[in-house]
Each structure stands twice: as C-alpha cells, then as structure tokens.
Amino acid sequence: MTPAHFTFSSAFILGLAGLAFHRTHLLSALLCLEGMMLSLFIALALWTLQLDATAFSPSPMLLLAFSACEAGAGLALLVATARTHGTDRLQSLNLLQC
C-alpha cells in the first residue's frame, strides 16, 4: 500500500469513526460525512489517473456533484432542525414526533 493510499483510507476511516462515535451535534455528523466524501473523491481521482482510463475520468466529477447535493440537503436539514427544535443536538431529536 502506497503512502497516498494509506492517507486517503485513514482519512475515510477517521471520518467513519467520527460519525460512529462522536454523534453529539448534527453539524459534526455532516462534517464527518463531508470528510468521507472528499477522501473518496481524491482516491477516485488518483485511481483514474493511475489507470490512464479515459472511460472513468468523469467519475470523480460525478461524485463531487453528488457530494455537493448531499451537503446542500444536509445544511437545509440542519437549518430546519435548528428552527423547529432550537438546537442541533442529536440526543434532543425524537424521530417519532413531528
């Protein structure tokens, strides 16, 4: 495993661990998801450069577009949650209530 692959896989694992173990605020969960998506984007871009495959070249840009849509939806959810509940703490959210 090259150092670049180790760096991006450890960045993904750190984002996943932060999402799994540090779920205090919705904003911190969204930041962990963004970190995971950015590490996937860089890893996919390096993979297509190493293979010299032109068929896979639009894949990183497609992943980045989906990541931007996910970030926009997450921020809209964060604003809606903060307006209705007054906080973004995940422990205060009850999914059974409207």
Short mmCIF file of C-alpha atoms in Angstrom, two decimals:
data_model
loop_
_atom_site.label_atom_id
_atom_site.label_comp_id
_atom_site.label_asym_id
_atom_site.label_seq_id
_atom_site.Cartn_x
_atom_site.Cartn_y
_atom_site.Cartn_z
CA MET A 1 0.00 0.00 0.00
CA THR A 2 1.46 3.32 -1.02
CA PRO A 3 1.53 6.27 1.39
CA ALA A 4 -1.10 8.07 -0.67
CA HIS A 5 -3.50 5.13 -0.44
CA PHE A 6 -2.83 4.84 3.27
CA THR A 7 -3.53 8.55 3.76
CA PHE A 8 -6.86 8.51 1.97
CA SER A 9 -8.02 5.26 3.52
CA SER A 10 -7.11 6.52 7.00
CA ALA A 11 -8.95 9.80 6.30
CA PHE A 12 -12.03 7.80 5.33
CA ILE A 13 -11.74 5.60 8.45
CA LEU A 14 -11.32 8.66 10.68
CA GLY A 15 -14.46 10.21 9.18
CA LEU A 16 -16.35 6.97 9.68
CA ALA A 17 -15.15 6.68 13.28
CA GLY A 18 -16.12 10.28 13.96
CA LEU A 19 -19.56 9.63 12.52
CA ALA A 20 -19.98 6.46 14.56
CA PHE A 21 -18.60 7.57 17.92
CA HIS A 22 -18.96 11.37 18.10
CA ARG A 23 -22.61 12.00 17.36
CA THR A 24 -23.23 14.99 19.57
CA HIS A 25 -24.35 17.60 17.03
CA LEU A 26 -25.84 17.30 13.58
CA LEU A 27 -23.21 19.66 12.22
CA SER A 28 -20.36 17.40 13.38
CA ALA A 29 -22.05 14.42 11.71
CA LEU A 30 -22.38 16.39 8.47
CA LEU A 31 -18.72 17.40 8.63
CA CYS A 32 -17.69 13.76 9.08
CA LEU A 33 -19.77 12.83 6.03
CA GLU A 34 -18.12 15.60 4.01
CA GLY A 35 -14.68 14.41 5.04
CA MET A 36 -15.54 10.90 3.93
CA MET A 37 -16.84 12.12 0.58
CA LEU A 38 -13.76 14.26 -0.05
CA SER A 39 -11.43 11.37 0.72
CA LEU A 40 -13.44 9.19 -1.69
CA PHE A 41 -13.23 11.93 -4.33
CA ILE A 42 -9.44 12.22 -4.07
CA ALA A 43 -8.98 8.45 -4.02
CA LEU A 44 -11.20 8.02 -7.09
CA ALA A 45 -9.37 10.81 -8.92
CA LEU A 46 -6.00 9.22 -8.17
CA TRP A 47 -7.30 5.82 -9.21
CA THR A 48 -8.42 7.11 -12.62
CA LEU A 49 -5.07 8.88 -13.10
CA GLN A 50 -3.11 5.75 -12.26
CA LEU A 51 -5.12 3.56 -14.62
CA ASP A 52 -4.98 6.05 -17.54
CA ALA A 53 -8.56 5.11 -18.30
CA THR A 54 -10.50 7.82 -20.10
CA ALA A 55 -13.78 5.99 -19.55
CA PHE A 56 -13.59 6.59 -15.78
CA SER A 57 -12.49 10.24 -15.97
CA PRO A 58 -15.96 11.77 -15.35
CA SER A 59 -16.48 9.62 -12.25
CA PRO A 60 -14.75 11.96 -9.75
CA MET A 61 -16.72 14.95 -11.00
CA LEU A 62 -19.97 12.99 -10.71
CA LEU A 63 -19.06 12.02 -7.14
CA LEU A 64 -18.25 15.66 -6.36
CA ALA A 65 -21.63 16.75 -7.75
CA PHE A 66 -23.45 14.20 -5.59
CA SER A 67 -21.38 15.34 -2.62
CA ALA A 68 -22.44 18.95 -3.19
CA CYS A 69 -26.10 17.90 -3.37
CA GLU A 70 -25.69 15.90 -0.17
CA ALA A 71 -24.11 18.88 1.57
CA GLY A 72 -26.92 21.18 0.46
CA ALA A 73 -29.59 18.78 1.67
CA GLY A 74 -27.74 18.31 4.96
CA LEU A 75 -27.48 22.06 5.56
CA ALA A 76 -31.17 22.50 4.75
CA LEU A 77 -31.97 19.76 7.26
CA LEU A 78 -29.72 21.46 9.81
CA VAL A 79 -31.49 24.81 9.39
CA ALA A 80 -34.94 23.19 9.59
CA THR A 81 -33.95 21.27 12.72
CA ALA A 82 -32.48 24.35 14.38
CA ARG A 83 -35.63 26.34 13.64
CA THR A 84 -38.09 23.73 14.90
CA HIS A 85 -36.17 22.31 17.87
CA GLY A 86 -33.93 25.24 18.75
CA THR A 87 -30.78 23.11 18.77
CA ASP A 88 -28.85 20.72 16.59
CA ARG A 89 -28.04 18.21 19.32
CA LEU A 90 -28.87 14.74 18.12
CA GLN A 91 -29.86 13.48 21.58
CA SER A 92 -32.72 16.01 21.78
CA LEU A 93 -34.25 14.87 18.48
CA ASN A 94 -37.07 12.36 18.67
CA LEU A 95 -37.81 10.69 15.36
CA LEU A 96 -41.25 9.54 16.49
CA GLN A 97 -42.51 13.12 16.95
CA CYS A 98 -43.27 15.56 14.15
#
